[in-house]
Amino acid sequence: MAAESAGQTGYEPGMDARSARVARLLEPPLLIASALTIPAVAITESHPGGALETVAQALNWAIWLAFLVELVVMLAVVPQRLTWLKRHPLDLVIVLLTPPLLPPGLQGLRVLRLLRLLRLLRLAQLSRQMFSLRGLQYAALLVALTAVAGGALFVGFEKQNQDLNAWDGIYWAITTMTTVGSDIYPTTTGGEIVAVAVVLVGISFIAMLTGAIAQRFLADERAPD
């Protein structure tokens, strides 16, 4: 009955118009939170100490809270909670198994924080919207966040070997994403990891922008006179 109802309404089983709208609003920030799992885990496990480790811990809390808020909000708005949970077990698993604070005997479960990355698989479901204006807006937001966060992380890793400030980090991130390059380069393993992540985001955005432009021209050519 639930599947038949979903087919008739066009919504996922257990959801209605209101909950589907809320889910769409929550999707972009959750995707960004999932992507931020990589730098958060990398910094935490490298134990750099000082302000950088404090930032990583705060980021870990923020990511987990984002998933918790989504779970609570969705359970509050969906008309069939059990059906929704059966369709989204990962959301519950992430909240229960990846809290920032774990008892000493369960510290080995910290690796489960990587489960948050599985949320990025939903990008495949958004592939049709990737080259749309809205998709490019979300991608541009991710690029801007990457430039600021990546620059800050780079400065944090490189501060012992290079005299860099916050603007130097952002400048380095932008030139790295656009593959222009600069006279600033990583000298630590952490800096190299950040550089790889930043350049991948930059290349991906350029590819998306190129694809969107190409799609627009193709659509104009296919349009009837």
mmCIF file with all atom_site columns, N, CA, C and O in Angstrom, residues 35 176 192-193 215:
data_model
loop_
_atom_site.group_PDB
_atom_site.id
_atom_site.type_symbol
_atom_site.label_atom_id
_atom_site.label_alt_id
_atom_site.label_comp_id
_atom_site.label_asym_id
_atom_site.label_entity_id
_atom_site.label_seq_id
_atom_site.pdbx_PDB_ins_code
_atom_site.Cartn_x
_atom_site.Cartn_y
_atom_site.Cartn_z
_atom_site.occupancy
_atom_site.B_iso_or_equiv
_atom_site.pdbx_formal_charge
_atom_site.auth_seq_id
_atom_site.auth_comp_id
_atom_site.auth_asym_id
_atom_site.auth_atom_id
_atom_site.pdbx_PDB_model_num
ATOM 1  N N  . ALA A 1 35  ? 31.094 16.349 2.829   1.00 0.00 ? 35  ALA A N  1
ATOM 2  C CA . ALA A 1 35  ? 32.383 16.618 2.197   1.00 0.00 ? 35  ALA A CA 1
ATOM 3  C C  . ALA A 1 35  ? 33.414 17.113 3.210   1.00 0.00 ? 35  ALA A C  1
ATOM 4  O O  . ALA A 1 35  ? 34.607 16.805 3.099   1.00 0.00 ? 35  ALA A O  1
ATOM 5  N N  . THR A 1 176 ? 45.348 27.501 -6.755  1.00 0.00 ? 176 THR A N  1
ATOM 6  C CA . THR A 1 176 ? 45.456 26.049 -6.893  1.00 0.00 ? 176 THR A CA 1
ATOM 7  C C  . THR A 1 176 ? 44.219 25.474 -7.573  1.00 0.00 ? 176 THR A C  1
ATOM 8  O O  . THR A 1 176 ? 44.321 24.608 -8.448  1.00 0.00 ? 176 THR A O  1
ATOM 9  N N  . GLU A 1 192 ? 49.947 18.843 1.571   1.00 0.00 ? 192 GLU A N  1
ATOM 10 C CA . GLU A 1 192 ? 49.796 18.137 0.289   1.00 0.00 ? 192 GLU A CA 1
ATOM 11 C C  . GLU A 1 192 ? 48.399 17.528 0.164   1.00 0.00 ? 192 GLU A C  1
ATOM 12 O O  . GLU A 1 192 ? 47.800 17.544 -0.918  1.00 0.00 ? 192 GLU A O  1
ATOM 13 N N  . ILE A 1 193 ? 47.875 16.989 1.273   1.00 0.00 ? 193 ILE A N  1
ATOM 14 C CA . ILE A 1 193 ? 46.520 16.415 1.250   1.00 0.00 ? 193 ILE A CA 1
ATOM 15 C C  . ILE A 1 193 ? 45.493 17.503 0.953   1.00 0.00 ? 193 ILE A C  1
ATOM 16 O O  . ILE A 1 193 ? 44.582 17.322 0.139   1.00 0.00 ? 193 ILE A O  1
ATOM 17 N N  . GLN A 1 215 ? 25.911 22.156 -22.632 1.00 0.00 ? 215 GLN A N  1
ATOM 18 C CA . GLN A 1 215 ? 24.523 21.703 -22.634 1.00 0.00 ? 215 GLN A CA 1
ATOM 19 C C  . GLN A 1 215 ? 23.590 22.801 -23.117 1.00 0.00 ? 215 GLN A C  1
ATOM 20 O O  . GLN A 1 215 ? 22.632 22.543 -23.844 1.00 0.00 ? 215 GLN A O  1
#
